[in-house]
């Protein structure tokens, strides 16, 4: 094992923890991550990286590069928070500021773990031990918009040989689970107001259109492929019961296990929306927010990640961490650990059944999840289809911690999250270094990638004229 990387990360653990805590303490929503992106970009610049800020027309997107020549290894960082999840570092519900955002997906850890890996690799390049380019990708708005896809279409991934990333979780694993492809679209209906009791015949209700669209989509569910998913929320539905609503909006996520499935289903959803407009004599307008690829990892990279994970070992939690985890587990919904059991191979089931009784994960699980989806979506998918990509998850929370929850915010701001983050930084750094030292491994990953993409070039999944949806905040 490359001990100097491990030593460097250990010696700098306080620096990394305080960066992560700074991002945790200033939770910002996607595209608005001014303080968070600046915190990370400044730290990289101070360490000698060349930083380009505000790339791809997004003020909070940046790239930071160190070294030169091949291979170019890109490590993906995220730092956006989620709305309404403000939470203190305690194992019971206690918002720091009611209604404010919080790091309910642990992206404060994600960004700094990736940054720590880049800094450690930089030390090795500087000392002359390895040659190549290490690049941190500051990718905003993972929760709401395909910023990575936007960075790809702006050419920012064109020279990348290998991309690496990680995500905070409650387990340690090189996961093959996929994320779904998705289209995120707001359907806006425009009608005509009228007195709802006095002259309802003159009204054309935009809210009726939204409701009929939802009814249509709920019937459509029966005739979709089983892996597809539809969810919606009504953003606007009128102002008073005695006024026929002339404006109504509904926001849909349309998901499939790959782009084709998502696109096919989206076409059918669009037909339902048109039908709803026709029935209600309203106008329908489409506000296309985002679309993403499903994830698909390159096996060669997953294998290197797995071997480096085994060298580094699991995050070592102490008694206080365990006590915290035991407390916070009492607040989890019943059955929140069962998902794990559905995933594990038969031969591993007895170990997994014992594991989920524990508060924290103390083993590296075997790679699993091949051919299965975790249901959600991420713009890491677009990177997977642009360049060979690998990802690990590390234990940053109690086993069974539900995603996008206040419990996740709590763990991401304290020692459990910090330990998982430092483990991820080490594994990613060692993996990047391995690829810098072994050009055959890089070629293998690229060959495999070319085979499964069948040599097809990445094609942007969103309309050509799409711009980042800053308009979402203008309401
Ligand atoms: Zn996330």
Coordinates of C-alpha atoms and ligand atoms in Angstrom, one line a residue:
X1 CA 0.0 0.0 0.0
X2 CA 1.1 3.6 -0.7
X3 CA 1.6 4.6 2.9
X4 CA 2.5 8.2 2.2
X5 CA -1.0 8.8 0.9
X6 CA -2.6 7.3 4.0
X7 CA -0.2 9.3 6.3
X8 CA -0.9 12.5 4.4
X9 CA -4.6 12.1 4.8
X10 CA -4.3 11.2 8.5
X11 CA -2.0 14.2 9.1
X12 CA -4.5 16.5 7.4
X13 CA -7.6 15.0 8.8
X14 CA -8.5 18.1 10.9
X15 CA -8.1 20.3 7.8
X16 CA -10.5 18.0 5.8
X17 CA -13.0 17.7 8.7
X18 CA -13.1 21.5 9.2
X19 CA -13.8 22.0 5.4
X20 CA -16.6 19.4 5.6
X21 CA -18.0 21.0 8.7
X22 CA -17.9 24.5 7.0
X23 CA -19.9 23.2 4.1
X24 CA -22.3 21.3 6.5
X25 CA -22.8 24.6 8.5
X26 CA -23.7 26.6 5.4
X27 CA -26.2 24.3 3.6
X28 CA -27.0 25.7 0.2
X29 CA -29.5 24.5 -2.5
X30 CA -28.4 23.4 -5.9
X31 CA -27.0 26.2 -8.1
X32 CA -26.8 28.5 -5.1
X33 CA -23.8 26.9 -3.4
X34 CA -21.7 30.1 -3.3
X35 CA -20.1 29.6 0.0
X36 CA -19.7 25.8 -0.3
X37 CA -18.1 25.9 -3.8
X38 CA -15.8 28.8 -2.8
X39 CA -14.7 26.9 0.3
X40 CA -13.6 23.9 -1.8
X41 CA -12.2 25.9 -4.7
X42 CA -10.2 28.2 -2.4
X43 CA -8.7 25.1 -0.6
X44 CA -7.7 23.6 -3.9
X45 CA -6.2 26.8 -5.1
X46 CA -4.2 27.3 -1.9
X47 CA -2.8 23.8 -2.4
X48 CA -1.5 24.7 -5.8
X49 CA -4.3 23.6 -8.1
X50 CA -5.2 25.7 -11.1
X51 CA -8.9 26.6 -10.6
X52 CA -11.4 27.6 -13.2
X53 CA -14.5 28.9 -11.6
X54 CA -18.0 29.5 -13.0
X55 CA -17.6 26.9 -15.8
X56 CA -20.4 25.8 -18.1
X57 CA -22.4 28.9 -17.3
X58 CA -22.9 27.9 -13.7
X59 CA -21.3 30.2 -11.1
X60 CA -20.9 27.4 -8.6
X61 CA -19.4 24.9 -10.9
X62 CA -15.6 24.7 -11.1
X63 CA -12.7 22.5 -12.0
X64 CA -9.3 22.3 -10.3
X65 CA -6.4 20.7 -12.0
X66 CA -2.9 19.7 -10.9
X67 CA -0.1 18.0 -12.8
X68 CA 0.2 17.4 -16.5
X69 CA 0.0 14.8 -19.2
X70 CA -1.7 11.4 -19.2
X71 CA -3.6 9.9 -17.6
X72 CA -6.1 12.4 -16.6
X73 CA -8.0 11.2 -13.6
X74 CA -11.2 13.2 -12.6
X75 CA -12.7 12.9 -9.2
X76 CA -16.3 14.1 -8.8
X77 CA -17.3 16.3 -5.9
X78 CA -20.8 17.5 -4.9
X79 CA -21.9 20.1 -2.3
X80 CA -25.5 20.9 -2.6
X81 CA -28.0 20.5 0.2
X82 CA -31.7 19.6 0.4
X83 CA -34.6 21.9 1.3
X84 CA -36.3 21.8 4.7
X85 CA -33.9 19.3 6.4
X86 CA -32.0 21.7 8.7
X87 CA -30.9 19.6 11.7
X88 CA -28.4 19.7 14.6
X89 CA -25.8 17.0 15.3
X90 CA -28.1 15.2 17.7
X91 CA -29.9 11.8 17.4
X92 CA -33.3 13.4 17.7
X93 CA -35.2 15.8 15.5
X94 CA -33.9 19.3 16.2
X95 CA -33.7 21.7 13.3
X96 CA -31.0 24.4 13.6
X97 CA -33.3 26.7 11.6
X98 CA -36.8 25.6 10.9
X99 CA -37.5 25.1 7.2
X100 CA -33.9 25.8 6.2
X101 CA -31.9 23.4 4.0
X102 CA -29.7 20.6 5.4
X103 CA -27.1 18.1 4.1
X104 CA -29.6 15.3 3.9
X105 CA -27.6 13.4 1.3
X106 CA -24.2 14.0 3.0
X107 CA -22.8 16.1 0.1
X108 CA -20.6 18.1 2.5
X109 CA -18.8 14.8 3.0
X110 CA -18.9 13.8 -0.6
X111 CA -17.3 17.1 -1.8
X112 CA -14.5 17.1 0.8
X113 CA -13.8 13.4 0.5
X114 CA -13.2 13.8 -3.2
X115 CA -11.1 16.9 -2.5
X116 CA -9.0 15.1 0.1
X117 CA -8.2 12.4 -2.5
X118 CA -7.1 15.0 -5.0
X119 CA -4.9 16.7 -2.5
X120 CA -3.2 13.4 -1.5
X121 CA -2.6 12.5 -5.2
X122 CA -1.1 16.0 -5.7
X123 CA 1.5 15.3 -3.0
X124 CA 2.6 12.2 -4.9
X125 CA 2.8 14.0 -8.2
X126 CA 4.8 16.8 -6.6
X127 CA 7.2 14.4 -5.0
X128 CA 7.9 12.9 -8.4
X129 CA 6.5 9.4 -7.5
X130 CA 3.9 9.5 -10.2
X131 CA 3.0 11.3 -13.4
X132 CA -0.3 12.5 -14.7
X133 CA -3.1 14.9 -14.1
X134 CA -5.5 15.0 -11.2
X135 CA -8.6 17.0 -11.5
X136 CA -11.4 17.8 -9.0
X137 CA -14.8 18.4 -10.6
X138 CA -16.9 20.8 -8.5
X139 CA -20.3 19.8 -9.7
X140 CA -23.3 21.7 -8.3
X141 CA -27.0 20.9 -8.0
X142 CA -26.8 17.1 -8.1
X143 CA -30.2 17.0 -6.4
X144 CA -32.0 19.1 -9.0
X145 CA -30.2 19.4 -12.3
X146 CA -27.8 17.6 -14.5
X147 CA -24.9 19.9 -13.9
X148 CA -22.4 17.1 -14.8
X149 CA -24.2 16.6 -18.2
X150 CA -24.0 20.3 -18.8
X151 CA -20.2 20.2 -17.9
X152 CA -19.8 17.3 -20.4
X153 CA -21.5 19.1 -23.2
X154 CA -19.3 22.1 -22.6
X155 CA -16.3 19.8 -23.3
X156 CA -15.0 19.7 -19.7
X157 CA -14.7 15.9 -19.6
X158 CA -13.2 15.5 -23.1
X159 CA -9.6 14.7 -22.0
X160 CA -10.6 12.5 -18.9
X161 CA -9.4 8.9 -19.0
X162 CA -10.9 7.7 -15.7
X163 CA -13.5 9.2 -13.4
X164 CA -14.0 8.3 -9.8
X165 CA -16.6 9.2 -7.2
X166 CA -18.1 8.0 -4.0
X167 CA -21.2 8.5 -1.9
X168 CA -21.9 8.5 1.8
X169 CA -24.1 5.5 2.8
X170 CA -24.5 3.3 5.8
X171 CA -22.4 0.4 4.3
X172 CA -19.0 -0.1 2.9
X173 CA -19.1 -1.5 -0.6
X174 CA -18.1 -1.3 -4.2
X175 CA -21.7 -1.2 -5.4
X176 CA -22.9 -2.2 -8.9
X177 CA -26.4 -1.0 -8.1
X178 CA -27.6 1.3 -10.8
X179 CA -29.4 4.6 -10.6
X180 CA -32.3 5.3 -13.0
X181 CA -32.4 7.5 -16.0
X182 CA -34.8 10.4 -15.4
X183 CA -36.6 13.3 -17.1
X184 CA -37.6 16.1 -14.7
X185 CA -40.3 18.3 -16.2
X186 CA -42.9 20.9 -15.1
X187 CA -46.2 20.8 -17.0
X188 CA -47.8 24.2 -16.8
X189 CA -51.5 24.7 -17.7
X190 CA -53.0 28.1 -18.6
X191 CA -56.8 28.5 -18.4
X192 CA -59.2 31.3 -17.7
X193 CA -60.5 32.7 -14.4
X194 CA -64.2 33.1 -13.7
X195 CA -66.4 33.3 -10.6
X196 CA -66.5 29.7 -9.5
X197 CA -70.2 30.0 -8.5
X198 CA -71.5 32.9 -10.5
X199 CA -70.3 32.1 -14.0
X200 CA -68.4 28.8 -13.9
X201 CA -69.2 28.1 -17.5
X202 CA -66.8 30.9 -18.5
X203 CA -63.9 29.4 -16.5
X204 CA -61.3 27.0 -18.0
X205 CA -59.6 25.4 -15.0
X206 CA -55.9 24.8 -15.2
X207 CA -56.2 22.9 -11.9
X208 CA -58.7 20.5 -13.6
X209 CA -56.0 19.9 -16.2
X210 CA -53.4 19.1 -13.6
X211 CA -55.8 16.7 -11.8
X212 CA -56.9 15.0 -15.0
X213 CA -53.2 14.6 -16.1
X214 CA -52.5 13.0 -12.7
X215 CA -55.5 10.7 -13.1
X216 CA -54.3 9.8 -16.6
X217 CA -50.8 9.1 -15.4
X218 CA -52.0 7.0 -12.5
X219 CA -53.9 4.8 -15.0
X220 CA -50.8 4.8 -17.2
X221 CA -48.9 3.2 -14.3
X222 CA -50.6 -0.2 -14.9
X223 CA -49.2 -0.2 -18.4
X224 CA -45.6 0.8 -17.8
X225 CA -42.6 -1.4 -17.7
X226 CA -42.2 -2.7 -14.1
X227 CA -38.8 -0.9 -13.6
X228 CA -40.2 2.5 -14.6
X229 CA -41.4 5.1 -12.0
X230 CA -43.5 8.2 -12.1
X231 CA -43.8 10.8 -9.3
X232 CA -45.3 14.2 -9.2
X233 CA -46.0 17.1 -6.9
X234 CA -48.4 20.0 -7.6
X235 CA -46.5 23.3 -7.5
X236 CA -49.4 25.6 -8.2
X237 CA -53.1 25.0 -8.0
X238 CA -55.0 28.2 -7.8
X239 CA -55.5 30.9 -5.2
X240 CA -59.0 30.6 -3.8
X241 CA -61.9 28.1 -4.2
X242 CA -64.2 30.8 -5.5
X243 CA -62.0 31.7 -8.4
X244 CA -61.5 29.2 -11.3
X245 CA -57.7 28.7 -11.3
X246 CA -56.2 30.0 -14.5
X247 CA -52.7 28.8 -13.7
X248 CA -51.7 25.4 -12.4
X249 CA -48.4 23.5 -12.5
X250 CA -47.4 19.9 -11.8
X251 CA -43.8 18.7 -11.6
X252 CA -43.0 15.2 -12.8
X253 CA -40.1 12.8 -12.5
X254 CA -40.2 10.1 -15.2
X255 CA -37.7 7.3 -14.5
X256 CA -36.6 4.2 -16.4
X257 CA -33.7 1.9 -16.0
X258 CA -32.0 3.4 -19.1
X259 CA -32.4 6.4 -21.4
X260 CA -34.6 4.5 -23.8
X261 CA -37.1 3.5 -21.1
X262 CA -37.2 7.0 -19.6
X263 CA -37.7 8.6 -23.0
X264 CA -40.4 6.2 -24.2
X265 CA -42.4 6.7 -21.0
X266 CA -41.9 10.5 -21.1
X267 CA -43.4 10.5 -24.6
X268 CA -46.5 8.8 -23.2
X269 CA -46.7 11.2 -20.2
X270 CA -46.5 14.1 -22.6
X271 CA -49.5 12.6 -24.5
X272 CA -51.5 12.4 -21.3
X273 CA -50.7 16.1 -20.6
X274 CA -51.9 17.1 -24.0
X275 CA -55.0 15.1 -23.5
X276 CA -55.7 16.9 -20.2
X277 CA -55.3 20.2 -21.9
X278 CA -57.7 19.2 -24.7
X279 CA -60.3 18.0 -22.2
X280 CA -60.2 21.2 -20.2
X281 CA -59.7 23.7 -23.1
X282 CA -56.5 25.0 -21.5
X283 CA -53.0 25.5 -22.9
X284 CA -50.2 23.3 -21.9
X285 CA -46.6 24.5 -21.7
X286 CA -43.6 22.3 -21.0
X287 CA -40.8 23.6 -18.7
X288 CA -38.1 21.0 -19.2
X289 CA -35.8 21.1 -16.1
X290 CA -33.4 18.2 -16.5
X291 CA -32.7 14.7 -17.7
X292 CA -30.1 12.2 -16.8
X293 CA -28.6 8.9 -17.8
X294 CA -28.7 5.8 -15.6
X295 CA -25.4 4.9 -14.0
X296 CA -23.2 2.1 -15.3
X297 CA -19.8 1.5 -13.8
X298 CA -16.8 0.2 -15.6
X299 CA -15.8 -3.1 -14.0
X300 CA -12.1 -2.7 -14.2
X301 CA -12.3 0.5 -12.1
X302 CA -14.7 -1.2 -9.6
X303 CA -12.1 -4.0 -9.2
X304 CA -9.2 -1.5 -8.5
X305 CA -11.5 0.3 -6.1
X306 CA -12.4 -2.9 -4.3
X307 CA -8.8 -4.0 -3.9
X308 CA -7.8 -0.5 -2.5
X309 CA -10.8 -0.5 -0.2
X310 CA -9.6 -3.8 1.2
X311 CA -6.1 -2.3 1.8
X312 CA -7.5 0.8 3.5
X313 CA -10.0 -1.1 5.6
X314 CA -13.3 0.1 7.1
X315 CA -13.9 3.4 9.0
X316 CA -13.1 2.6 12.7
X317 CA -15.9 3.8 14.9
X318 CA -15.6 4.2 18.7
X319 CA -18.0 3.6 21.5
X320 CA -19.4 7.2 21.3
X321 CA -20.1 6.7 17.6
X322 CA -21.9 3.4 18.4
X323 CA -23.9 5.0 21.1
X324 CA -25.0 7.8 18.8
X325 CA -25.9 5.3 16.1
X326 CA -27.9 3.2 18.5
X327 CA -29.9 6.2 19.6
X328 CA -30.6 7.6 16.1
X329 CA -31.6 4.1 14.9
X330 CA -34.6 4.2 17.3
X331 CA -36.0 7.0 15.1
X332 CA -35.7 5.1 11.7
X333 CA -39.0 3.8 10.2
X334 CA -39.5 0.1 10.7
X335 CA -38.0 -2.1 8.1
X336 CA -35.5 0.5 6.9
X337 CA -32.7 -2.1 6.8
X338 CA -34.7 -4.7 4.8
X339 CA -33.6 -3.3 1.5
X340 CA -30.1 -4.6 2.1
X341 CA -31.3 -8.1 2.5
X342 CA -33.1 -8.0 -0.9
X343 CA -29.8 -7.2 -2.5
X344 CA -27.3 -9.6 -1.0
X345 CA -26.3 -12.9 -2.7
X346 CA -27.8 -16.0 -1.0
X347 CA -24.4 -17.1 0.4
X348 CA -24.0 -13.8 2.2
X349 CA -27.4 -13.7 3.7
X350 CA -26.5 -15.0 7.2
X351 CA -23.7 -12.4 7.5
X352 CA -26.0 -9.6 6.3
X353 CA -28.8 -10.6 8.7
X354 CA -26.3 -10.3 11.6
X355 CA -24.9 -7.1 10.2
X356 CA -28.2 -5.2 10.2
X357 CA -28.6 -5.9 13.9
X358 CA -25.5 -3.7 14.5
X359 CA -25.6 0.1 14.8
X360 CA -22.6 0.6 12.4
X361 CA -21.1 -1.3 9.5
X362 CA -17.7 -2.8 10.4
X363 CA -17.0 -4.9 7.3
X364 CA -16.6 -4.4 3.5
X365 CA -19.5 -6.1 1.8
X366 CA -18.9 -8.1 -1.3
X367 CA -19.6 -6.2 -4.5
X368 CA -23.4 -6.6 -5.2
X369 CA -26.3 -5.1 -6.9
X370 CA -25.5 -6.2 -10.5
X371 CA -28.5 -5.7 -12.7
X372 CA -30.5 -4.0 -9.9
X373 CA -31.5 -0.4 -9.4
X374 CA -31.7 1.6 -6.2
X375 CA -34.6 3.5 -7.7
X376 CA -33.1 7.1 -7.5
X377 CA -31.2 9.0 -10.1
X378 CA -28.0 11.0 -10.3
X379 CA -26.1 12.9 -12.9
X380 CA -23.1 10.6 -12.2
X381 CA -24.9 8.6 -14.8
X382 CA -24.0 11.0 -17.5
X383 CA -20.3 10.8 -16.5
X384 CA -20.6 7.0 -16.6
X385 CA -21.6 7.2 -20.3
X386 CA -19.0 9.8 -21.2
X387 CA -15.8 8.2 -19.6
X388 CA -15.0 5.0 -17.7
X389 CA -16.3 5.6 -14.2
X390 CA -16.2 3.9 -10.8
X391 CA -17.8 4.5 -7.5
X392 CA -17.7 3.3 -3.9
X393 CA -19.9 3.9 -0.9
X394 CA -18.6 4.1 2.7
X395 CA -20.3 4.0 6.0
X396 CA -21.1 7.5 7.1
X397 CA -24.3 6.8 9.1
X398 CA -26.0 4.2 11.2
X399 CA -27.1 1.0 9.3
X400 CA -30.4 1.5 7.6
X401 CA -30.3 5.3 7.7
X402 CA -33.0 6.5 5.3
X403 CA -31.8 8.8 2.5
X404 CA -32.7 12.4 2.3
X405 CA -33.6 12.6 6.0
X406 CA -32.7 14.7 9.0
X407 CA -30.9 11.7 10.4
X408 CA -28.5 11.9 7.5
X409 CA -27.9 15.5 8.2
X410 CA -27.0 14.7 11.8
X411 CA -24.5 11.9 10.9
X412 CA -22.9 14.0 8.1
X413 CA -21.9 16.7 10.6
X414 CA -20.3 14.5 13.2
X415 CA -17.5 11.9 13.7
X416 CA -19.4 9.0 12.0
X417 CA -19.6 10.9 8.8
X418 CA -16.1 12.3 9.1
X419 CA -14.6 8.8 9.4
X420 CA -16.5 7.5 6.4
X421 CA -15.3 10.5 4.4
X422 CA -11.6 10.0 5.3
X423 CA -11.9 6.4 4.3
X424 CA -13.4 7.3 0.9
X425 CA -10.6 9.9 0.4
X426 CA -7.9 7.2 1.0
X427 CA -9.6 4.7 -1.3
X428 CA -10.1 7.2 -4.1
X429 CA -6.5 8.5 -3.8
X430 CA -5.0 5.0 -3.9
X431 CA -7.1 4.1 -6.9
X432 CA -6.2 7.2 -8.8
X433 CA -2.5 6.5 -8.1
X434 CA -2.8 2.9 -9.2
X435 CA -4.2 4.1 -12.6
X436 CA -1.4 6.7 -12.9
X437 CA 1.2 3.9 -12.3
X438 CA -0.4 1.3 -14.5
X439 CA -1.2 2.4 -18.1
X440 CA -2.3 -1.1 -18.9
X441 CA -5.1 -0.8 -16.3
X442 CA -6.2 2.5 -17.9
X443 CA -6.3 0.9 -21.3
X444 CA -8.2 -2.1 -20.0
X445 CA -10.8 0.2 -18.5
X446 CA -11.1 2.2 -21.7
X447 CA -11.4 -1.0 -23.8
X448 CA -14.2 -2.3 -21.6
X449 CA -16.0 1.0 -21.7
X450 CA -15.7 1.1 -25.5
X451 CA -17.2 -2.4 -25.6
X452 CA -20.2 -1.8 -23.5
X453 CA -21.0 1.6 -25.0
X454 CA -20.4 -0.1 -28.4
X455 CA -18.2 2.8 -29.3
X456 CA -21.2 5.2 -29.3
X457 CA -20.5 8.8 -28.3
X458 CA -22.3 10.3 -25.3
X459 CA -25.3 12.2 -26.5
X460 CA -26.7 14.9 -24.3
X461 CA -30.1 13.7 -22.9
X462 CA -31.6 17.2 -22.7
X463 CA -32.9 19.7 -25.3
X464 CA -30.1 21.7 -27.0
X465 CA -31.4 25.0 -25.8
X466 CA -31.7 23.9 -22.1
X467 CA -30.2 26.3 -19.6
X468 CA -29.6 25.6 -15.9
X469 CA -32.9 26.2 -14.1
X470 CA -32.0 29.2 -12.1
X471 CA -35.6 30.3 -12.9
X472 CA -36.7 27.8 -10.2
X473 CA -35.6 30.3 -7.6
X474 CA -37.3 33.3 -9.2
X475 CA -40.8 32.5 -8.0
Ligands
LIG1 ZN1 -26.4 12.3 -2.9

